[in-house]
Amino acid sequence: MINIGIIGLGTVGGGVYEIINKRLSEIELRVGSPLRIKKVCDLREEFAEELNIPKGIFTTDYNEVVDDSDISLVVMLTGNADLDFTILKKCFEQGKHIVTANKALMAKKWSEIFELCRRYKTLIYFEASVGSGIPVIQGINEGLAANRIDQIKGILNGTTNYILSKMEEEGTSLEDATADAVKAGFAEVDSSADLKGWDAAHKLCILTNMVFPHPVKLEDIYCEGIENIELSDMDFALEMFGFSLKLLAVFKRKGDEAEVRVHPAFVPEEDMLAGVFDENNGILVSGDSVKDVMFYGKGAGRFPAASAVVSDIIYLAQKISYSIAGKIPYIHTDTSSNTRVIDMEELSFQYYLRFMTEDKPGVLSKITGILGAENISILSCFQKGRAEGGNIPIITLTHMASVRAVRRALKKIDALDTTG
Amino acid sequence: MINIGIIGLGTVGGGVYEIINKRLSEIELRVGSPLRIKKVCDLREEFAEELNIPKGIFTTDYNEVVDDSDISLVVMLTGNADLDFTILKKCFEQGKHIVTANKALMAKKWSEIFELCRRYKTLIYFEASVGSGIPVIQGINEGLAANRIDQIKGILNGTTNYILSKMEEEGTSLEDATADAVKAGFAEVDSSADLKGWDAAHKLCILTNMVFPHPVKLEDIYCEGIENIELSDMDFALEMFGFSLKLLAVFKRKGDEAEVRVHPAFVPEEDMLAGVFDENNGILVSGDSVKDVMFYGKGAGRFPAASAVVSDIIYLAQKISYSIAGKIPYIHTDTSSNTRVIDMEELSFQYYLRFMTEDKPGVLSKITGILGAENISILSCFQKGRAEGGNIPIITLTHMASVRAVRRALKKIDALDTTG
């Protein structure tokens, strides 16, 4: 008999409780042993009622789960990284294994968590922390185990993808599309963690640590959000080139070094990621043998996330049931190599630059002059529309240009009194 | 020490040998034990030389692999279903576990194979049999284990998808596109198994048996290929509706019954499968909790397929190394339920029908009369072009119409002396 405890009965936790009860016999068949939810914990007692949780197994004190010696697997879904880390340490000390959906916990405490796993011979599964129900963690870790993963390019945040889709498809402004996302339940009222790219950066941090032998921290990841995107930028790229604007999270291996970055980027039509719309996620993974493989699906929601958690429970419980949980690590990374994350300033990209300028003679010449002085070669340059008295946009597409040079140029151009 | 044997050194087998040698230390880390290729077998001795296989481990007699009591895992890649089944039985009798890429073997012998697995407590992994390197078998079986799988809709054959893509993108005829596919290495010289949909049907048979508790045989699957597709059909649907023509393999659960079918179908632009071009595969899987998840990647090729085989080897070897291989089945299906495959004639679809007719008065009326008499309601009807003296196409889109009625109507229409 495998006894499990659930801490946290919010959106995901409630879904997990429901799925386990609905499909218990199939789950036990796969686990190879009977399974029972022995204790369920949440501070919000009303959840116990809503889910018809028997009085005897509900508690508001998580220590009742952690200290129950019958429980070998704890499903940790409080959503609070600090609290979850405290619970995790207590569980691991007692040899309990963990399933979690907490991306902040995994991203911030990666090295410490796997150090504890080694020390206590415990396992942590975290499929739901990236891409919700999409089995991308397991896909990379097991399905593509034969490969050296060279690149991961993903749309990892459903909220911003929903917003960008609305803007592209319906011509909605960023503000209206964001309000729309809140109404549709795809964004929190405070959606800044999504808009600023932090949520995607957390997920990228997890994926990168799975495949790259350098312990990558959140602060190593270049992160730029979509807060400053305007509708005109999207329209322009779509009309001119058929490009879609997406918030991309990119890991790219270059020998012992890697680019790890989150930022908006134009994606050509023929790229599979260009077809990922609305609240969906898409993760393109390239291995040295398999080449490109894409995983796609809903990036959020009660049951998709709970699907990932329950699948983790099944395969972790199976290991517990056969007494091999913790004998072999779930995630294998050798952190001994001489690796590093490449500083963003060392990279080069093709840039799309929009300058809002006064409609005065000489402005274009000043701007292109500064770009030229920084060795930034211009592929095309457009001046679009003309608002009486207002500022007009000058749009520039560059050839490959160094980030350092572009940043220097933008600083100088910002200092001109003709651009806003 | 895990000793493995490889039988079959063709495209995939050679790739497997290369990947294992290239990544042995990473593989051993994941297996949790040293691993060695103890014997390699092929009738073509020149392959041993090409791959620099040491003399001592190469043999042309597969019994030397099967009868080696040190070998616990046999990688079976002869490509011959009958031979592989003979080898499989010998291996299982001796408690050896198997990794294979043989889709014909898995599709034709599914029930017998898993009966043998139960009897001998052995395992067979077969990730490479569907979607090559795309981890879809493991994704469904483990990553989506919490779900009841309700639908699988896939582009499972890279050859036909390459051909259809060339036709759609370049306006090539079926014949030229097929010749192109042969030249590009995406089709055999005799590509009838691909064109007729048989290859896709084998793969669908495997996927269906993984998720549906009725032992589905190849002959239960309705199978229609792309041999009769003309360029004009694709152009028409693309121009009029933005639809792409794809060879789809579909499993659809309806309570205890299921549709299991392979046929060309128009896919709307917003469907992720419409974006799957060239030799790629895409498999859209719908679970009751996770909803739609798509797996995408190259559907063929030496290293993509070898990637899947080696990933299977890793996780099977891990089970052997911890002495749990065979204690719990890899695939779980309960075949006791009262289930069945729905006969194609009981289904209804929206039909695209093209009639080549003589340009004579009354033909359209006769055709639509027959359709009407069979209760087939017409959504739109077009008569396109007009070849002097030749036949002209009449194109009809129907509302949902029963397959039985459409077949009856087509028989009657074929009997008219005005259509060809």
Short mmCIF file of N, CA and C in Angstrom, two decimals, chain A residues 19 22-23 27-33 127 132-135 138-149 210 270 272 275-277 280 284 288-298 303-308 310-312 314-315 318-319 322 324 327-330 332-334, chain B residues 19 22-23 27-33 127 132-135 138-149 210 270 272 275-277 280 284 288-298 303-308 310-312 314-315 318-319 322 324 327-330 332-334:
data_model
loop_
_atom_site.label_atom_id
_atom_site.label_comp_id
_atom_site.label_asym_id
_atom_site.label_seq_id
_atom_site.Cartn_x
_atom_site.Cartn_y
_atom_site.Cartn_z
N ILE A 19 -9.03 13.60 -9.77
CA ILE A 19 -8.57 12.61 -10.74
C ILE A 19 -8.24 11.29 -10.04
N LYS A 22 -11.34 9.48 -9.20
CA LYS A 22 -12.08 9.05 -10.39
C LYS A 22 -11.41 7.84 -11.05
N ARG A 23 -10.08 7.80 -11.04
CA ARG A 23 -9.37 6.78 -11.81
C ARG A 23 -8.51 5.88 -10.94
N ILE A 27 -5.07 3.74 -11.91
CA ILE A 27 -3.82 4.24 -11.33
C ILE A 27 -3.11 3.12 -10.57
N GLU A 28 -3.88 2.37 -9.79
CA GLU A 28 -3.27 1.28 -8.99
C GLU A 28 -2.68 0.21 -9.90
N LEU A 29 -3.34 -0.04 -11.03
CA LEU A 29 -2.84 -1.01 -12.00
C LEU A 29 -1.45 -0.60 -12.48
N ARG A 30 -1.29 0.69 -12.75
CA ARG A 30 0.00 1.18 -13.24
C ARG A 30 1.04 1.25 -12.14
N VAL A 31 0.60 1.60 -10.93
CA VAL A 31 1.54 1.68 -9.80
C VAL A 31 2.02 0.28 -9.43
N GLY A 32 1.13 -0.69 -9.60
CA GLY A 32 1.48 -2.05 -9.22
C GLY A 32 1.25 -2.32 -7.75
N SER A 33 0.41 -1.52 -7.13
CA SER A 33 0.17 -1.63 -5.69
C SER A 33 -1.05 -0.78 -5.36
N GLU A 127 6.74 17.60 -13.19
CA GLU A 127 6.24 17.74 -14.56
C GLU A 127 5.35 18.97 -14.73
N SER A 132 2.47 22.83 -17.90
CA SER A 132 1.28 22.22 -17.32
C SER A 132 1.18 20.73 -17.66
N GLY A 133 0.13 20.33 -18.37
CA GLY A 133 -0.09 18.91 -18.66
C GLY A 133 0.78 18.34 -19.77
N ILE A 134 1.49 19.18 -20.49
CA ILE A 134 2.35 18.70 -21.58
C ILE A 134 3.52 17.91 -20.98
N PRO A 135 3.70 16.66 -21.37
CA PRO A 135 4.76 15.87 -20.73
C PRO A 135 6.14 16.21 -21.27
N GLN A 138 9.29 14.94 -18.71
CA GLN A 138 9.53 13.52 -18.92
C GLN A 138 9.98 13.25 -20.33
N GLY A 139 9.42 13.98 -21.29
CA GLY A 139 9.82 13.81 -22.68
C GLY A 139 11.31 14.07 -22.86
N ILE A 140 11.80 15.15 -22.29
CA ILE A 140 13.22 15.48 -22.41
C ILE A 140 14.06 14.48 -21.60
N ASN A 141 13.63 14.26 -20.37
CA ASN A 141 14.44 13.48 -19.45
C ASN A 141 14.49 11.99 -19.79
N GLU A 142 13.37 11.46 -20.27
CA GLU A 142 13.33 10.03 -20.55
C GLU A 142 13.19 9.75 -22.04
N GLY A 143 12.18 10.35 -22.67
CA GLY A 143 11.94 10.06 -24.08
C GLY A 143 13.10 10.44 -24.99
N LEU A 144 13.81 11.50 -24.62
CA LEU A 144 14.96 11.93 -25.43
C LEU A 144 16.29 11.66 -24.71
N ALA A 145 16.27 10.70 -23.79
CA ALA A 145 17.44 10.45 -22.93
C ALA A 145 18.70 10.13 -23.72
N ALA A 146 18.54 9.63 -24.95
CA ALA A 146 19.71 9.25 -25.74
C ALA A 146 20.44 10.46 -26.31
N ASN A 147 19.84 11.63 -26.20
CA ASN A 147 20.36 12.83 -26.87
C ASN A 147 21.13 13.78 -25.96
N ARG A 148 22.08 14.49 -26.56
CA ARG A 148 22.58 15.71 -25.95
C ARG A 148 21.63 16.79 -26.44
N ILE A 149 20.95 17.47 -25.52
CA ILE A 149 19.98 18.49 -25.92
C ILE A 149 20.74 19.78 -26.24
N MET A 210 17.96 21.01 -16.43
CA MET A 210 17.81 19.58 -16.74
C MET A 210 18.82 19.09 -17.77
N GLU A 270 6.79 29.60 -41.11
CA GLU A 270 7.03 28.17 -41.29
C GLU A 270 7.55 27.50 -40.01
N MET A 272 7.17 25.99 -36.48
CA MET A 272 6.01 25.40 -35.78
C MET A 272 5.54 26.29 -34.64
N GLY A 275 2.63 28.74 -35.08
CA GLY A 275 1.26 28.21 -35.06
C GLY A 275 0.71 27.99 -33.66
N VAL A 276 1.49 28.36 -32.64
CA VAL A 276 1.03 28.18 -31.25
C VAL A 276 0.29 29.44 -30.83
N PHE A 277 -1.04 29.34 -30.73
CA PHE A 277 -1.85 30.52 -30.44
C PHE A 277 -2.54 30.41 -29.08
N ASN A 280 -2.05 28.43 -25.37
CA ASN A 280 -1.26 27.22 -25.51
C ASN A 280 0.24 27.46 -25.33
N LEU A 284 9.90 23.50 -28.47
CA LEU A 284 10.67 22.84 -29.52
C LEU A 284 12.02 22.44 -28.92
N ASP A 288 20.89 16.05 -30.36
CA ASP A 288 21.90 15.79 -31.39
C ASP A 288 21.50 14.64 -32.31
N SER A 289 20.74 13.68 -31.81
CA SER A 289 20.29 12.59 -32.69
C SER A 289 18.89 12.80 -33.24
N VAL A 290 18.00 13.26 -32.40
CA VAL A 290 16.58 13.28 -32.80
C VAL A 290 16.23 14.49 -33.65
N LYS A 291 17.10 15.53 -33.61
CA LYS A 291 16.79 16.82 -34.23
C LYS A 291 15.57 17.43 -33.54
N ASP A 292 14.71 18.18 -34.29
CA ASP A 292 13.62 18.92 -33.64
C ASP A 292 12.43 18.05 -33.26
N VAL A 293 12.03 18.18 -32.01
CA VAL A 293 10.79 17.55 -31.55
C VAL A 293 9.99 18.64 -30.87
N MET A 294 8.70 18.72 -31.14
CA MET A 294 7.90 19.74 -30.44
C MET A 294 6.84 19.11 -29.56
N PHE A 295 6.66 19.71 -28.39
CA PHE A 295 5.60 19.34 -27.47
C PHE A 295 4.64 20.53 -27.40
N TYR A 296 3.37 20.26 -27.48
CA TYR A 296 2.39 21.34 -27.58
C TYR A 296 1.14 21.02 -26.75
N GLY A 297 0.54 22.03 -26.17
CA GLY A 297 -0.72 21.82 -25.46
C GLY A 297 -1.07 23.01 -24.59
N LYS A 298 -2.14 22.86 -23.83
CA LYS A 298 -2.58 23.92 -22.93
C LYS A 298 -1.53 24.13 -21.84
N PHE A 303 -7.23 20.87 -14.69
CA PHE A 303 -7.06 19.46 -15.02
C PHE A 303 -5.81 19.15 -15.86
N PRO A 304 -5.42 20.03 -16.80
CA PRO A 304 -4.13 19.77 -17.45
C PRO A 304 -2.98 19.68 -16.44
N ALA A 305 -2.92 20.63 -15.49
CA ALA A 305 -1.84 20.60 -14.50
C ALA A 305 -1.98 19.36 -13.61
N ALA A 306 -3.22 19.05 -13.22
CA ALA A 306 -3.44 17.89 -12.35
C ALA A 306 -3.07 16.60 -13.08
N SER A 307 -3.28 16.58 -14.40
CA SER A 307 -2.90 15.42 -15.21
C SER A 307 -1.40 15.14 -15.06
N ALA A 308 -0.61 16.21 -15.13
CA ALA A 308 0.85 16.05 -14.99
C ALA A 308 1.22 15.58 -13.59
N VAL A 310 -0.63 13.88 -11.45
CA VAL A 310 -1.04 12.49 -11.21
C VAL A 310 -0.14 11.52 -11.98
N SER A 311 0.28 11.88 -13.19
CA SER A 311 1.21 11.02 -13.92
C SER A 311 2.52 10.88 -13.15
N ASP A 312 2.99 11.99 -12.59
CA ASP A 312 4.18 11.93 -11.73
C ASP A 312 3.94 11.00 -10.54
N ILE A 314 1.97 8.51 -10.28
CA ILE A 314 1.94 7.11 -10.71
C ILE A 314 3.35 6.54 -10.81
N TYR A 315 4.24 7.26 -11.52
CA TYR A 315 5.56 6.69 -11.76
C TYR A 315 6.49 6.78 -10.56
N GLN A 318 5.17 3.97 -8.33
CA GLN A 318 5.64 2.69 -8.86
C GLN A 318 7.06 2.41 -8.34
N LYS A 319 7.90 3.43 -8.36
CA LYS A 319 9.27 3.25 -7.86
C LYS A 319 9.27 2.94 -6.35
N TYR A 322 8.25 -0.64 -5.70
CA TYR A 322 9.28 -1.64 -5.96
C TYR A 322 10.58 -1.32 -5.24
N ILE A 324 12.66 1.05 -5.22
CA ILE A 324 13.84 1.57 -5.91
C ILE A 324 13.84 3.11 -5.96
N LYS A 327 17.11 5.19 -5.42
CA LYS A 327 18.35 4.44 -5.70
C LYS A 327 19.06 5.03 -6.90
N ILE A 328 18.28 5.59 -7.81
CA ILE A 328 18.87 6.23 -8.98
C ILE A 328 18.19 7.59 -9.12
N PRO A 329 18.97 8.65 -9.38
CA PRO A 329 18.36 9.98 -9.45
C PRO A 329 17.36 10.07 -10.61
N TYR A 330 16.39 10.96 -10.49
CA TYR A 330 15.43 11.18 -11.58
C TYR A 330 16.07 12.08 -12.63
N HIS A 332 19.57 13.73 -14.16
CA HIS A 332 21.01 13.51 -14.18
C HIS A 332 21.70 14.73 -14.75
N THR A 333 22.41 15.46 -13.92
CA THR A 333 23.25 16.49 -14.50
C THR A 333 24.58 16.45 -13.78
N ASP A 334 25.59 16.52 -14.57
CA ASP A 334 26.94 16.52 -14.05
C ASP A 334 27.38 17.97 -14.02
N ILE B 19 25.31 5.61 -31.48
CA ILE B 19 24.93 6.46 -30.34
C ILE B 19 25.42 5.86 -29.02
N LYS B 22 29.03 6.50 -28.64
CA LYS B 22 29.33 7.93 -28.49
C LYS B 22 28.97 8.44 -27.10
N ARG B 23 27.87 7.93 -26.53
CA ARG B 23 27.35 8.50 -25.29
C ARG B 23 27.32 7.49 -24.14
N ILE B 27 24.88 7.34 -20.78
CA ILE B 27 23.88 6.28 -20.76
C ILE B 27 24.02 5.45 -19.49
N GLU B 28 25.25 5.12 -19.13
CA GLU B 28 25.47 4.31 -17.92
C GLU B 28 25.02 5.05 -16.67
N LEU B 29 25.22 6.38 -16.67
CA LEU B 29 24.79 7.21 -15.55
C LEU B 29 23.28 7.07 -15.35
N ARG B 30 22.55 7.07 -16.47
CA ARG B 30 21.09 6.97 -16.40
C ARG B 30 20.62 5.56 -16.08
N VAL B 31 21.34 4.58 -16.61
CA VAL B 31 20.97 3.18 -16.35
C VAL B 31 21.25 2.84 -14.89
N GLY B 32 22.28 3.44 -14.34
CA GLY B 32 22.65 3.15 -12.96
C GLY B 32 23.54 1.93 -12.87
N SER B 33 24.19 1.57 -13.96
CA SER B 33 25.01 0.36 -14.01
C SER B 33 25.84 0.41 -15.28
N GLU B 127 9.27 2.30 -28.75
CA GLU B 127 9.08 3.72 -29.04
C GLU B 127 9.29 4.06 -30.51
N SER B 132 8.98 7.57 -35.09
CA SER B 132 10.44 7.56 -35.03
C SER B 132 10.95 8.12 -33.69
N GLY B 133 11.71 9.21 -33.71
CA GLY B 133 12.30 9.73 -32.48
C GLY B 133 11.37 10.50 -31.58
N ILE B 134 10.16 10.79 -32.04
CA ILE B 134 9.19 11.52 -31.22
C ILE B 134 8.75 10.64 -30.06
N PRO B 135 8.91 11.08 -28.83
CA PRO B 135 8.57 10.20 -27.70
C PRO B 135 7.07 10.13 -27.43
N GLN B 138 5.94 6.74 -25.12
CA GLN B 138 6.19 7.01 -23.72
C GLN B 138 5.35 8.19 -23.24
N GLY B 139 5.16 9.18 -24.10
CA GLY B 139 4.34 10.33 -23.72
C GLY B 139 2.92 9.91 -23.37
N ILE B 140 2.34 9.06 -24.19
CA ILE B 140 0.98 8.59 -23.92
C ILE B 140 0.98 7.66 -22.71
N ASN B 141 1.92 6.72 -22.70
CA ASN B 141 1.90 5.66 -21.71
C ASN B 141 2.28 6.15 -20.32
N GLU B 142 3.22 7.08 -20.25
CA GLU B 142 3.69 7.53 -18.94
C GLU B 142 3.33 8.99 -18.69
N GLY B 143 3.68 9.87 -19.64
CA GLY B 143 3.44 11.30 -19.42
C GLY B 143 1.97 11.64 -19.27
N LEU B 144 1.11 10.90 -19.95
CA LEU B 144 -0.34 11.17 -19.87
C LEU B 144 -1.06 10.04 -19.12
N ALA B 145 -0.31 9.32 -18.29
CA ALA B 145 -0.86 8.13 -17.63
C ALA B 145 -2.10 8.42 -16.80
N ALA B 146 -2.26 9.66 -16.36
CA ALA B 146 -3.41 9.99 -15.52
C ALA B 146 -4.71 10.07 -16.32
N ASN B 147 -4.60 10.04 -17.64
CA ASN B 147 -5.76 10.31 -18.51
C ASN B 147 -6.40 9.07 -19.11
N ARG B 148 -7.69 9.18 -19.35
CA ARG B 148 -8.32 8.28 -20.29
C ARG B 148 -8.12 8.94 -21.65
N ILE B 149 -7.47 8.26 -22.57
CA ILE B 149 -7.20 8.87 -23.88
C ILE B 149 -8.46 8.71 -24.74
N MET B 210 -2.69 0.61 -27.34
CA MET B 210 -2.15 1.13 -26.07
C MET B 210 -3.22 1.76 -25.19
N GLU B 270 -6.40 26.36 -38.74
CA GLU B 270 -6.13 26.62 -37.32
C GLU B 270 -5.81 25.33 -36.55
N MET B 272 -3.52 22.42 -35.45
CA MET B 272 -2.06 22.29 -35.39
C MET B 272 -1.54 21.31 -36.45
N GLY B 275 -0.20 22.51 -39.82
CA GLY B 275 1.14 23.09 -39.88
C GLY B 275 2.25 22.04 -39.96
N VAL B 276 1.87 20.76 -40.01
CA VAL B 276 2.87 19.69 -40.08
C VAL B 276 3.19 19.41 -41.55
N PHE B 277 4.35 19.85 -42.00
CA PHE B 277 4.71 19.72 -43.41
C PHE B 277 5.87 18.76 -43.61
N ASN B 280 7.69 15.43 -41.75
CA ASN B 280 7.41 15.41 -40.32
C ASN B 280 6.15 14.65 -39.97
N LEU B 284 -1.68 14.37 -32.38
CA LEU B 284 -2.49 15.13 -31.43
C LEU B 284 -3.23 14.12 -30.55
N ASP B 288 -8.81 12.90 -21.13
CA ASP B 288 -9.97 13.50 -20.46
C ASP B 288 -9.56 14.65 -19.53
N SER B 289 -8.36 14.60 -18.96
CA SER B 289 -7.93 15.70 -18.09
C SER B 289 -7.06 16.71 -18.83
N VAL B 290 -6.13 16.23 -19.63
CA VAL B 290 -5.12 17.13 -20.20
C VAL B 290 -5.63 17.87 -21.43
N LYS B 291 -6.72 17.38 -22.01
CA LYS B 291 -7.20 17.91 -23.30
C LYS B 291 -6.15 17.66 -24.39
N ASP B 292 -6.00 18.57 -25.38
CA ASP B 292 -5.12 18.29 -26.52
C ASP B 292 -3.63 18.51 -26.21
N VAL B 293 -2.86 17.50 -26.53
CA VAL B 293 -1.40 17.62 -26.46
C VAL B 293 -0.88 17.15 -27.81
N MET B 294 0.08 17.89 -28.39
CA MET B 294 0.63 17.41 -29.64
C MET B 294 2.11 17.09 -29.52
N PHE B 295 2.50 16.01 -30.19
CA PHE B 295 3.89 15.62 -30.31
C PHE B 295 4.27 15.76 -31.78
N TYR B 296 5.41 16.35 -32.05
CA TYR B 296 5.79 16.67 -33.41
C TYR B 296 7.27 16.43 -33.64
N GLY B 297 7.62 15.97 -34.82
CA GLY B 297 9.04 15.83 -35.16
C GLY B 297 9.23 15.02 -36.43
N LYS B 298 10.49 14.74 -36.74
CA LYS B 298 10.80 13.94 -37.91
C LYS B 298 10.27 12.53 -37.71
N PHE B 303 19.10 8.54 -37.27
CA PHE B 303 19.36 8.95 -35.89
C PHE B 303 18.11 9.29 -35.08
N PRO B 304 17.08 9.88 -35.71
CA PRO B 304 15.84 10.03 -34.93
C PRO B 304 15.31 8.68 -34.42
N ALA B 305 15.29 7.68 -35.29
CA ALA B 305 14.80 6.36 -34.87
C ALA B 305 15.73 5.76 -33.82
N ALA B 306 17.03 5.89 -34.05
CA ALA B 306 18.00 5.33 -33.10
C ALA B 306 17.89 6.03 -31.74
N SER B 307 17.56 7.33 -31.78
CA SER B 307 17.35 8.07 -30.52
C SER B 307 16.27 7.41 -29.68
N ALA B 308 15.17 7.02 -30.33
CA ALA B 308 14.06 6.37 -29.62
C ALA B 308 14.49 5.00 -29.09
N VAL B 310 17.52 3.96 -28.34
CA VAL B 310 18.48 4.07 -27.24
C VAL B 310 17.79 4.57 -25.96
N SER B 311 16.82 5.48 -26.09
CA SER B 311 16.08 5.91 -24.91
C SER B 311 15.35 4.72 -24.29
N ASP B 312 14.76 3.88 -25.13
CA ASP B 312 14.13 2.65 -24.64
C ASP B 312 15.14 1.76 -23.93
N ILE B 314 17.84 2.59 -22.44
CA ILE B 314 18.22 3.18 -21.15
C ILE B 314 17.21 2.81 -20.06
N TYR B 315 15.92 3.02 -20.35
CA TYR B 315 14.93 2.82 -19.29
C TYR B 315 14.61 1.35 -19.04
N GLN B 318 17.65 0.18 -17.07
CA GLN B 318 17.52 0.64 -15.69
C GLN B 318 16.65 -0.34 -14.89
N LYS B 319 15.56 -0.77 -15.49
CA LYS B 319 14.67 -1.73 -14.81
C LYS B 319 15.39 -3.06 -14.57
N TYR B 322 17.86 -2.81 -11.71
CA TYR B 322 17.27 -2.83 -10.37
C TYR B 322 16.34 -4.04 -10.17
N ILE B 324 13.72 -5.14 -11.53
CA ILE B 324 12.26 -5.02 -11.51
C ILE B 324 11.67 -5.17 -12.91
N LYS B 327 8.35 -7.14 -13.55
CA LYS B 327 7.49 -7.27 -12.36
C LYS B 327 6.19 -6.52 -12.57
N ILE B 328 6.28 -5.46 -13.37
CA ILE B 328 5.08 -4.70 -13.69
C ILE B 328 5.08 -4.47 -15.20
N PRO B 329 3.93 -4.68 -15.84
CA PRO B 329 3.90 -4.54 -17.31
C PRO B 329 4.24 -3.11 -17.73
N TYR B 330 4.77 -2.96 -18.94
CA TYR B 330 5.05 -1.64 -19.48
C TYR B 330 3.75 -1.02 -20.01
N HIS B 332 -0.40 -1.16 -20.09
CA HIS B 332 -1.53 -1.66 -19.33
C HIS B 332 -2.79 -1.54 -20.14
N THR B 333 -3.34 -2.67 -20.55
CA THR B 333 -4.67 -2.59 -21.13
C THR B 333 -5.47 -3.74 -20.61
N ASP B 334 -6.66 -3.42 -20.24
CA ASP B 334 -7.59 -4.40 -19.71
C ASP B 334 -8.49 -4.79 -20.88
#
